[in-house]
Coordinates of C-alpha atoms and ligand atoms in Angstrom, one line a residue:
X1 CA -33.5 -6.9 4.8
X2 CA -31.0 -9.7 5.2
X3 CA -28.4 -10.0 2.9
X4 CA -28.0 -13.6 1.2
X5 CA -24.3 -14.6 -0.5
X6 CA -24.1 -17.5 -2.5
X7 CA -20.7 -18.8 -2.9
X8 CA -19.6 -20.9 -5.6
X9 CA -15.9 -22.4 -4.5
X10 CA -15.4 -24.1 -7.6
X11 CA -15.6 -21.4 -9.7
X12 CA -12.2 -19.9 -9.2
X13 CA -11.5 -16.4 -9.5
X14 CA -7.9 -16.3 -9.1
X15 CA -5.0 -16.6 -6.6
X16 CA -4.2 -13.3 -5.3
X17 CA -0.5 -12.4 -5.1
X18 CA 0.8 -11.4 -1.5
X19 CA 2.3 -8.2 -2.8
X20 CA -1.0 -6.8 -2.3
X21 CA -0.3 -6.7 1.3
X22 CA 2.8 -4.3 0.3
X23 CA 4.3 -1.3 2.2
X24 CA 5.7 2.2 1.1
X25 CA 8.5 4.3 3.2
X26 CA 9.8 7.7 1.7
X27 CA 11.9 10.0 3.2
X28 CA 9.3 12.2 4.3
X29 CA 9.5 13.7 8.2
X30 CA 9.0 10.6 10.3
X31 CA 8.8 7.6 8.3
X32 CA 12.7 7.2 8.3
X33 CA 14.3 8.9 11.0
X34 CA 12.2 8.6 14.0
X35 CA 10.2 6.2 12.3
X36 CA 11.9 2.7 11.2
X37 CA 15.5 4.0 11.9
X38 CA 16.4 5.3 15.4
X39 CA 20.1 4.3 16.1
X40 CA 20.6 5.3 20.0
X41 CA 17.1 4.5 20.7
X42 CA 16.3 1.9 23.5
X43 CA 14.0 0.7 21.3
X44 CA 16.2 0.0 18.4
X45 CA 18.5 -3.1 17.6
X46 CA 22.3 -3.0 16.8
X47 CA 21.1 -2.2 12.7
X48 CA 19.4 1.2 14.5
X49 CA 16.0 -0.6 13.5
X50 CA 12.9 -0.4 15.7
X51 CA 12.6 -3.6 17.0
X52 CA 8.9 -2.9 17.9
X53 CA 8.1 -1.9 14.0
X54 CA 9.9 -4.8 12.6
X55 CA 8.0 -6.9 14.8
X56 CA 4.7 -5.1 13.9
X57 CA 5.6 -5.5 9.9
X58 CA 6.4 -9.2 10.1
X59 CA 2.9 -9.5 12.3
X60 CA 1.4 -8.5 9.1
X61 CA 3.1 -10.2 6.5
X62 CA 4.5 -7.0 4.9
X63 CA 5.3 -8.8 1.6
X64 CA 7.3 -6.1 0.1
X65 CA 8.6 -2.5 0.8
X66 CA 9.1 0.2 -1.6
X67 CA 11.7 3.3 -1.1
X68 CA 12.8 5.8 -1.3
X69 CA 9.9 7.4 -2.4
X70 CA 7.8 9.3 -3.9
X71 CA 8.8 12.5 -4.5
X72 CA 12.2 12.1 -2.5
X73 CA 12.8 9.7 -5.4
X74 CA 13.1 12.1 -7.9
X75 CA 16.0 14.3 -6.9
X76 CA 18.0 11.4 -4.5
X77 CA 21.2 10.4 -6.2
X78 CA 21.7 6.9 -4.4
X79 CA 25.8 7.2 -4.3
X80 CA 25.2 9.8 -1.3
X81 CA 23.5 7.0 0.5
X82 CA 26.3 4.6 0.4
X83 CA 29.4 4.0 2.0
X84 CA 31.6 5.2 5.1
X85 CA 31.5 8.8 4.7
X86 CA 27.6 9.8 4.1
X87 CA 27.6 13.8 3.2
X88 CA 23.9 15.2 4.0
X89 CA 22.3 16.7 0.9
X90 CA 19.3 19.1 0.5
X91 CA 16.3 17.4 -0.4
X92 CA 14.5 20.0 -2.6
X93 CA 11.3 17.6 -2.8
X94 CA 10.4 18.4 1.0
X95 CA 12.7 21.3 1.4
X96 CA 14.9 19.6 4.2
X97 CA 18.1 18.2 4.8
X98 CA 18.8 14.4 4.2
X99 CA 21.5 13.1 6.6
X100 CA 22.1 10.5 4.0
X101 CA 22.5 8.0 7.3
X102 CA 19.9 5.4 5.9
X103 CA 20.5 4.6 2.5
X104 CA 20.5 1.4 0.1
X105 CA 22.7 -1.2 2.4
X106 CA 20.4 -0.1 5.4
X107 CA 16.9 -0.4 3.5
X108 CA 18.2 -4.3 2.4
X109 CA 18.9 -5.1 5.6
X110 CA 15.6 -3.7 7.1
X111 CA 13.9 -5.1 4.7
X112 CA 15.6 -8.5 5.3
X113 CA 15.1 -8.2 9.1
X114 CA 11.2 -7.6 8.5
X115 CA 11.4 -10.5 5.8
X116 CA 10.0 -8.2 2.9
X117 CA 10.8 -8.0 -0.6
X118 CA 12.6 -4.7 -1.0
X119 CA 11.4 -2.5 -4.2
X120 CA 13.6 0.1 -5.3
X121 CA 12.2 3.5 -7.1
X122 CA 14.8 5.0 -9.1
X123 CA 15.3 8.6 -9.5
X124 CA 13.9 9.2 -12.9
X125 CA 13.3 13.3 -12.3
X126 CA 16.9 15.0 -11.9
X127 CA 18.6 10.8 -12.2
X128 CA 19.7 9.3 -15.8
X129 CA 19.5 6.1 -17.3
X130 CA 22.6 5.5 -16.4
X131 CA 22.6 6.2 -12.6
X132 CA 20.0 3.8 -12.3
X133 CA 21.4 0.9 -14.4
X134 CA 24.5 1.6 -11.7
X135 CA 22.4 1.3 -9.1
X136 CA 21.3 -2.3 -10.3
X137 CA 25.3 -2.8 -10.5
X138 CA 25.5 -2.1 -6.9
X139 CA 22.8 -4.2 -5.9
X140 CA 22.5 -7.1 -8.2
X141 CA 25.9 -8.0 -9.8
X142 CA 28.2 -10.5 -8.1
X143 CA 31.9 -8.6 -8.3
X144 CA 31.8 -7.4 -11.9
X145 CA 32.6 -3.6 -12.6
X146 CA 33.0 -0.7 -10.2
X147 CA 29.6 -0.6 -8.7
X148 CA 29.5 -4.3 -7.2
X149 CA 32.8 -4.0 -5.8
X150 CA 31.8 -0.8 -3.6
X151 CA 29.0 -2.8 -2.5
X152 CA 31.6 -5.1 -1.5
X153 CA 34.0 -2.7 0.0
X154 CA 30.9 -1.4 2.0
X155 CA 30.5 -4.3 3.5
X156 CA 28.2 -6.7 1.4
X157 CA 30.0 -9.6 -0.2
X158 CA 26.7 -11.0 -1.6
X159 CA 24.3 -9.4 -4.1
X160 CA 21.2 -8.2 -2.4
X161 CA 19.2 -9.3 -5.8
X162 CA 16.4 -6.2 -5.5
X163 CA 14.1 -7.9 -8.1
X164 CA 11.6 -5.2 -8.3
X165 CA 12.5 -1.5 -9.7
X166 CA 10.2 1.3 -10.6
X167 CA 11.6 3.8 -13.3
X168 CA 10.7 7.2 -11.9
X169 CA 7.8 8.1 -9.3
X170 CA 4.8 10.5 -10.5
X171 CA 7.0 12.3 -13.5
X172 CA 3.5 13.0 -15.2
X173 CA 2.8 15.7 -12.3
X174 CA 4.3 18.9 -12.7
X175 CA 4.5 19.0 -8.6
X176 CA 7.4 16.0 -9.2
X177 CA 11.1 17.2 -9.9
X178 CA 12.1 16.3 -13.5
X179 CA 8.2 15.8 -14.6
X180 CA 8.2 14.9 -18.2
X181 CA 5.8 14.8 -21.2
X182 CA 3.8 11.2 -22.2
X183 CA 6.3 11.3 -25.3
X184 CA 9.8 12.0 -23.7
X185 CA 8.3 9.8 -21.2
X186 CA 8.0 6.8 -23.4
X187 CA 11.9 7.2 -24.8
X188 CA 13.2 7.9 -21.3
X189 CA 11.6 4.7 -19.8
X190 CA 12.9 2.9 -22.7
X191 CA 16.4 3.9 -22.8
X192 CA 16.6 3.2 -18.5
X193 CA 14.9 0.1 -19.0
X194 CA 17.4 -1.3 -21.7
X195 CA 20.0 -0.4 -19.6
X196 CA 19.0 -1.7 -16.2
X197 CA 17.8 -4.8 -18.1
X198 CA 20.9 -5.6 -19.0
X199 CA 22.9 -5.2 -16.1
X200 CA 20.2 -7.7 -14.2
X201 CA 17.5 -9.1 -17.0
X202 CA 16.1 -11.0 -14.2
X203 CA 14.3 -7.9 -12.7
X204 CA 11.2 -7.1 -13.0
X205 CA 10.9 -3.3 -13.7
X206 CA 7.4 -1.1 -13.2
X207 CA 7.3 2.6 -14.6
X208 CA 5.2 5.3 -13.1
X209 CA 1.9 5.7 -14.9
X210 CA -1.7 7.0 -14.7
X211 CA -5.0 5.3 -15.7
X212 CA -4.4 7.8 -19.1
X213 CA -4.5 6.4 -22.7
X214 CA -2.7 9.4 -24.1
X215 CA 0.5 9.0 -21.4
X216 CA 0.1 4.9 -22.1
X217 CA 0.1 4.9 -25.5
X218 CA 3.5 6.7 -25.2
X219 CA 5.0 4.4 -22.3
X220 CA 4.0 1.3 -24.0
X221 CA 4.7 2.0 -27.6
X222 CA 8.1 2.7 -26.8
X223 CA 8.9 0.8 -23.7
X224 CA 6.2 -2.0 -23.3
X225 CA 8.4 -4.8 -24.3
X226 CA 10.4 -4.0 -21.6
X227 CA 8.0 -3.3 -18.5
X228 CA 6.8 -6.0 -16.1
X229 CA 4.4 -3.5 -14.5
X230 CA 2.7 0.1 -14.5
X231 CA 2.6 1.5 -11.5
X232 CA -0.8 3.8 -10.3
X233 CA -1.2 5.8 -7.5
X234 CA -4.2 7.3 -5.2
X235 CA -5.0 9.1 -2.4
X236 CA -9.0 10.0 -2.0
X237 CA -9.1 12.2 0.7
X238 CA -7.1 14.9 -0.8
X239 CA -5.7 16.2 2.2
X240 CA -2.1 17.5 1.2
X241 CA -2.6 21.5 2.0
X242 CA -5.8 21.8 4.3
X243 CA -5.4 18.6 6.7
X244 CA -9.6 19.0 6.8
X245 CA -10.3 15.3 7.0
X246 CA -13.2 14.0 5.5
X247 CA -15.9 12.0 8.3
X248 CA -16.8 8.7 8.1
X249 CA -20.0 8.7 5.6
X250 CA -17.7 10.9 2.6
X251 CA -15.2 8.2 3.2
X252 CA -17.6 5.7 2.3
X253 CA -18.7 7.4 -0.7
X254 CA -14.7 7.3 -1.4
X255 CA -15.3 3.3 -1.6
X256 CA -17.2 3.6 -4.6
X257 CA -14.6 4.9 -6.5
X258 CA -11.6 2.7 -5.8
X259 CA -12.5 0.3 -8.7
X260 CA -12.0 3.1 -11.1
X261 CA -8.3 3.7 -11.9
X262 CA -7.9 -0.4 -11.8
X263 CA -10.7 -0.7 -14.5
X264 CA -9.4 2.2 -17.0
X265 CA -5.9 0.8 -16.3
X266 CA -7.0 -2.9 -17.4
X267 CA -9.0 -1.5 -20.1
X268 CA -5.9 0.7 -21.5
X269 CA -3.2 -2.4 -21.3
X270 CA -6.3 -4.5 -23.2
X271 CA -6.5 -1.5 -25.8
X272 CA -2.8 -1.8 -26.1
X273 CA -2.2 -5.4 -26.2
X274 CA -0.5 -5.8 -22.6
X275 CA -3.0 -7.9 -20.9
X276 CA -1.3 -10.9 -19.6
X277 CA 2.3 -9.5 -20.1
X278 CA 2.0 -6.3 -18.0
X279 CA 0.3 -6.1 -14.3
X280 CA -0.8 -3.1 -12.3
X281 CA 1.0 -2.3 -9.4
X282 CA -1.1 0.0 -7.1
X283 CA 2.1 0.9 -5.0
X284 CA 0.9 3.7 -3.3
X285 CA -2.5 4.3 -2.4
X286 CA -4.4 5.5 1.2
X287 CA -7.4 6.9 1.9
X288 CA -5.6 9.9 3.1
X289 CA -3.4 12.3 1.2
X290 CA -0.6 13.0 3.5
X291 CA -0.3 16.6 5.0
X292 CA 2.2 18.7 3.5
X293 CA 1.2 22.5 2.6
X294 CA 3.1 25.0 0.9
X295 CA 5.6 22.7 -0.8
X296 CA 4.3 22.4 -4.3
X297 CA 3.4 26.2 -4.7
X298 CA 6.1 28.8 -4.5
X299 CA 4.4 30.5 -1.2
X300 CA 7.4 32.6 0.2
X301 CA 7.0 30.3 3.7
X302 CA 10.3 29.3 5.3
X303 CA 11.1 25.7 4.5
X304 CA 11.5 25.0 8.5
X305 CA 7.6 26.3 9.1
X306 CA 6.9 23.8 6.1
X307 CA 8.3 21.0 8.2
X308 CA 6.7 22.0 11.1
X309 CA 3.3 21.5 9.8
X310 CA 3.6 18.3 8.7
X311 CA 3.6 17.3 12.8
X312 CA 0.0 17.3 12.0
X313 CA 0.0 14.2 10.2
X314 CA 0.9 12.8 13.7
X315 CA -2.6 13.1 15.5
X316 CA -3.9 9.1 16.1
X317 CA -7.5 10.8 16.6
X318 CA -7.3 11.3 12.8
X319 CA -7.4 7.6 11.7
X320 CA -10.7 5.9 12.8
X321 CA -12.8 3.3 11.0
X322 CA -13.0 4.9 8.0
X323 CA -9.5 4.3 7.6
X324 CA -10.0 0.4 8.2
X325 CA -13.4 0.4 6.9
X326 CA -12.0 2.1 3.7
X327 CA -8.9 0.2 3.5
X328 CA -10.6 -3.3 3.6
X329 CA -12.7 -2.3 0.6
X330 CA -9.4 -1.1 -1.0
X331 CA -8.1 -4.6 -0.1
X332 CA -11.2 -6.2 -1.4
X333 CA -10.7 -5.0 -5.0
X334 CA -7.4 -6.3 -5.1
X335 CA -8.6 -9.3 -4.4
X336 CA -11.2 -9.1 -6.9
X337 CA -9.2 -8.0 -9.8
X338 CA -6.4 -10.2 -8.3
X339 CA -5.6 -11.4 -12.2
X340 CA -4.6 -8.0 -12.8
X341 CA -3.7 -6.0 -9.7
X342 CA -0.6 -8.2 -8.4
X343 CA 0.9 -5.3 -5.8
X344 CA -0.3 -2.9 -3.8
X345 CA 1.6 -0.6 -1.3
X346 CA -0.1 1.1 1.6
X347 CA 1.7 4.8 1.8
X348 CA 3.0 5.0 4.0
X349 CA 3.6 2.1 6.5
X350 CA 5.1 4.0 9.5
X351 CA 4.1 7.4 10.8
X352 CA 2.5 10.2 8.5
X353 CA -0.7 8.6 7.7
X354 CA 0.4 5.4 8.6
X355 CA -0.9 2.3 9.9
X356 CA 1.9 2.3 12.1
X357 CA 2.6 5.2 14.5
X358 CA 6.0 5.2 16.6
X359 CA 6.4 7.2 19.8
X360 CA 9.6 7.4 22.1
X361 CA 8.1 4.5 24.5
X362 CA 6.3 2.4 21.8
X363 CA 3.7 1.9 19.2
X364 CA 0.4 2.8 18.2
X365 CA -1.4 0.5 15.7
X366 CA -4.3 2.4 14.0
X367 CA -7.3 0.8 12.8
X368 CA -6.1 0.0 9.2
X369 CA -2.7 -1.8 10.7
X370 CA -5.8 -4.3 12.2
X371 CA -6.9 -5.0 8.9
X372 CA -3.7 -5.9 7.3
X373 CA -3.2 -8.5 10.5
X374 CA -6.8 -9.5 10.1
X375 CA -6.6 -10.0 6.0
X376 CA -3.1 -11.5 6.5
X377 CA -3.8 -14.1 8.8
X378 CA -7.3 -15.4 8.1
X379 CA -8.1 -14.6 4.4
X380 CA -7.6 -17.5 2.1
X381 CA -5.2 -17.0 -1.2
X382 CA -7.3 -18.2 -3.7
X383 CA -10.7 -16.0 -4.9
X384 CA -13.6 -17.5 -5.7
X385 CA -17.0 -16.6 -7.2
X386 CA -20.0 -15.6 -5.4
X387 CA -23.2 -13.1 -5.8
X388 CA -25.9 -12.0 -3.5
X389 CA -29.1 -10.7 -5.3
X390 CA -29.6 -7.9 -3.4
X391 CA -28.0 -5.8 -0.8
X392 CA -29.1 -3.3 1.6
X393 CA -27.7 0.2 1.0
X394 CA -27.8 3.8 2.9
X395 CA -27.4 6.8 0.9
X396 CA -24.8 9.7 1.5
X397 CA -25.0 13.1 0.3
X398 CA -21.9 14.7 -1.0
X399 CA -21.2 17.7 -3.4
X400 CA -24.7 18.3 -4.0
X401 CA -25.3 14.5 -5.1
X402 CA -26.6 11.5 -3.4
X403 CA -24.9 8.4 -3.2
X404 CA -26.1 4.6 -2.4
X405 CA -24.0 3.0 -0.8
X406 CA -23.8 -0.8 -0.3
X407 CA -24.0 -1.7 3.4
X408 CA -22.0 -5.1 2.6
X409 CA -18.6 -5.6 1.1
X410 CA -18.0 -9.2 0.3
X411 CA -15.1 -11.4 -1.0
X412 CA -15.1 -15.3 -0.5
X413 CA -11.6 -17.2 -0.3
X414 CA -10.4 -20.3 0.1
X415 CA -7.2 -22.2 1.4
X416 CA -6.0 -25.5 2.1
X417 CA -6.7 -26.8 -1.0
X418 CA -10.1 -25.7 -0.9
X419 CA -11.0 -27.1 2.8
X420 CA -11.4 -23.8 4.2
X421 CA -13.7 -20.9 3.4
X422 CA -12.9 -17.7 4.4
X423 CA -14.8 -14.7 3.4
X424 CA -14.1 -11.2 3.8
X425 CA -17.3 -9.1 5.1
X426 CA -17.1 -5.7 5.7
X427 CA -20.2 -3.3 7.0
X428 CA -19.8 0.0 5.6
X429 CA -22.8 1.1 7.3
X430 CA -21.6 3.6 10.2
X431 CA -24.6 2.6 12.6
X432 CA -26.7 -0.4 11.2
X433 CA -25.5 -4.1 12.0
X434 CA -26.1 -6.3 8.8
X435 CA -27.4 -9.5 8.8
X436 CA -26.0 -11.7 6.4
X437 CA -27.2 -15.4 5.3
X438 CA -24.5 -17.5 3.5
X439 CA -25.0 -20.5 1.1
X440 CA -21.9 -22.1 1.4
X441 CA -22.7 -25.3 -0.2
X442 CA -20.7 -28.1 1.9
X443 CA -19.4 -26.0 4.8
X444 CA -22.4 -26.8 7.1
X445 CA -20.2 -28.2 10.1
X446 CA -21.4 -25.7 13.1
X447 CA -18.3 -26.3 15.1
X448 CA -16.2 -25.3 12.9
X449 CA -17.4 -21.3 12.1
X450 CA -15.6 -18.5 13.9
X451 CA -15.6 -14.7 12.9
X452 CA -12.9 -12.7 13.4
X453 CA -13.7 -8.7 13.7
X454 CA -11.8 -5.3 13.4
X455 CA -14.3 -3.0 15.1
X456 CA -15.0 0.3 17.5
X457 CA -17.7 1.0 19.2
X458 CA -18.0 4.2 17.3
X459 CA -17.2 5.0 13.7
X460 CA -15.0 7.2 14.6
X461 CA -13.1 4.9 17.4
X462 CA -9.5 5.5 17.2
X463 CA -6.2 4.2 19.2
X464 CA -4.1 6.3 20.6
X465 CA -1.7 6.6 24.1
X466 CA -4.5 6.3 26.5
X467 CA -6.2 3.6 24.6
X468 CA -4.2 1.7 22.5
X469 CA -6.3 -1.0 21.4
X470 CA -9.9 0.8 21.6
X471 CA -9.7 -0.7 18.1
X472 CA -8.5 -4.3 17.8
X473 CA -9.3 -7.9 16.2
X474 CA -11.8 -9.9 18.2
X475 CA -13.0 -13.1 17.8
X476 CA -16.2 -14.4 18.1
X477 CA -17.6 -18.4 18.4
X478 CA -20.3 -18.5 16.5
X479 CA -23.5 -20.5 18.2
X480 CA -27.1 -21.1 17.3
X481 CA -25.7 -22.0 13.8
X482 CA -28.4 -24.2 12.3
X483 CA -27.0 -26.8 9.7
X484 CA -29.1 -25.7 7.2
X485 CA -29.1 -21.7 6.9
X486 CA -26.0 -20.2 8.1
X487 CA -27.1 -16.7 9.3
X488 CA -24.5 -14.1 11.1
X489 CA -25.2 -10.5 12.1
X490 CA -21.9 -7.8 11.8
X491 CA -21.2 -4.7 13.9
X492 CA -22.0 -1.5 11.8
X493 CA -18.5 0.1 10.6
X494 CA -16.6 -3.4 10.9
X495 CA -14.5 -5.5 9.0
X496 CA -14.8 -8.9 9.3
X497 CA -13.6 -12.4 8.1
X498 CA -15.6 -15.2 8.8
X499 CA -13.9 -18.7 8.7
X500 CA -15.2 -21.9 7.7
X501 CA -13.6 -25.0 7.8
Ligands
AHR1 O1 2.2 13.2 -0.7 C1 3.3 12.4 -0.4 C2 3.1 12.2 -2.2 O2 2.1 11.7 -2.8 C3 4.4 11.1 -2.2 O3 5.7 11.3 -2.5 C4 4.2 11.0 -4.1 O4 4.4 10.1 -4.3 C5 2.4 11.5 -4.2 O5 2.2 12.3 -4.7

């Protein structure tokens, strides 16, 4: 059956915030050291950053980068990472030594070279509201006080003007250093936000949250008036301790539950009177949970063994069209809910389960990377309304239940003041192409239609050293398109953008 899509470009859903194409980088395994930061490498610039990583992030218009964690942040003291003599510290989150050679100044410079907004996640675990506010002083005050003067002494005359600051990471979780109860969390966030905004009222503050009413009642009742965002996280394939990655079909089942945390968080904000005042930052998301066994439990496993186990994240064969199709479905939900979701950060950007893999001679751009490149370069910035009377679907059995999954996931957008229609077309079906008939109203010129696709021969296709472009973006010039009914066909397990102008 051919799916019919009716697009109504005059009914505008909203403008998407470019921060939904954001990224996250943590002091974990090879994300920083051996990832973006490799002083002395022939591939690094004078600042020690990998030039190819910077270019790759620029090519996907990385809009904002969150740092330094993640669990790492909850026992990180930022003052250890500034100034001339950096003393190594012990990272209790990941049970490794932190050299502190990559700190605030290096992070800001990295963001500048990428062209991304810096976003700092502060330590609400072992840190204090005063320490957080002093970080804001260091970054954003011109000369006033001790910490601005410290920044100047460290070689940065001008303030960094960091706009986005998160209070805490996942302090709701017992795995987190300095985990807190809902009630104490609200008061803590209030005290921290109060001090941080007194240093720089122009900053936007996020706070660690979960789509849970009790947690947010306390958080928003106490600190809601100081917050601009609530931060939520989710990894769907829970491979933290097993690395037993779900297959393509199961990952398609996961795509059915992407919207759920967004809807729950939105309803909670509405119930507590903060819709329109506080937005959602999905500031850690990925299909796959990172693999780090034996960390949150206290088995008697030597720290070196724990660290070594994390090398399993580096297997590029793990990241297939399932990651690409899932990532596109996630971004489609951010576009669909662009009025409330204003930021999303792929976790992480580099290595681990990231879109970019570094090796000592270059990069492997994994399938999800090409989805970011497709969406940031070919989709429009305004989401418009559409509907489909009925959709093809396929069924997947998962944990004793049967899931009916629509093959096509569609989001129409416009750009250039409505002169261009750019439709995201994801075909989740593992092995069947999908036919789509599009009723686009005025966009009928058969000479002005192009289809860009991220696709691999197999649903399990991946990029690696011996085949770096098995999955990439391909361009299809469409022919035989009649003026009246625009019909196209898209590959199975593919992510596409159709451009009409
Ligand atoms: O698995 C990595 C961790 O996932 C991040 O450090 C944390 O923020 C999230 O729980």
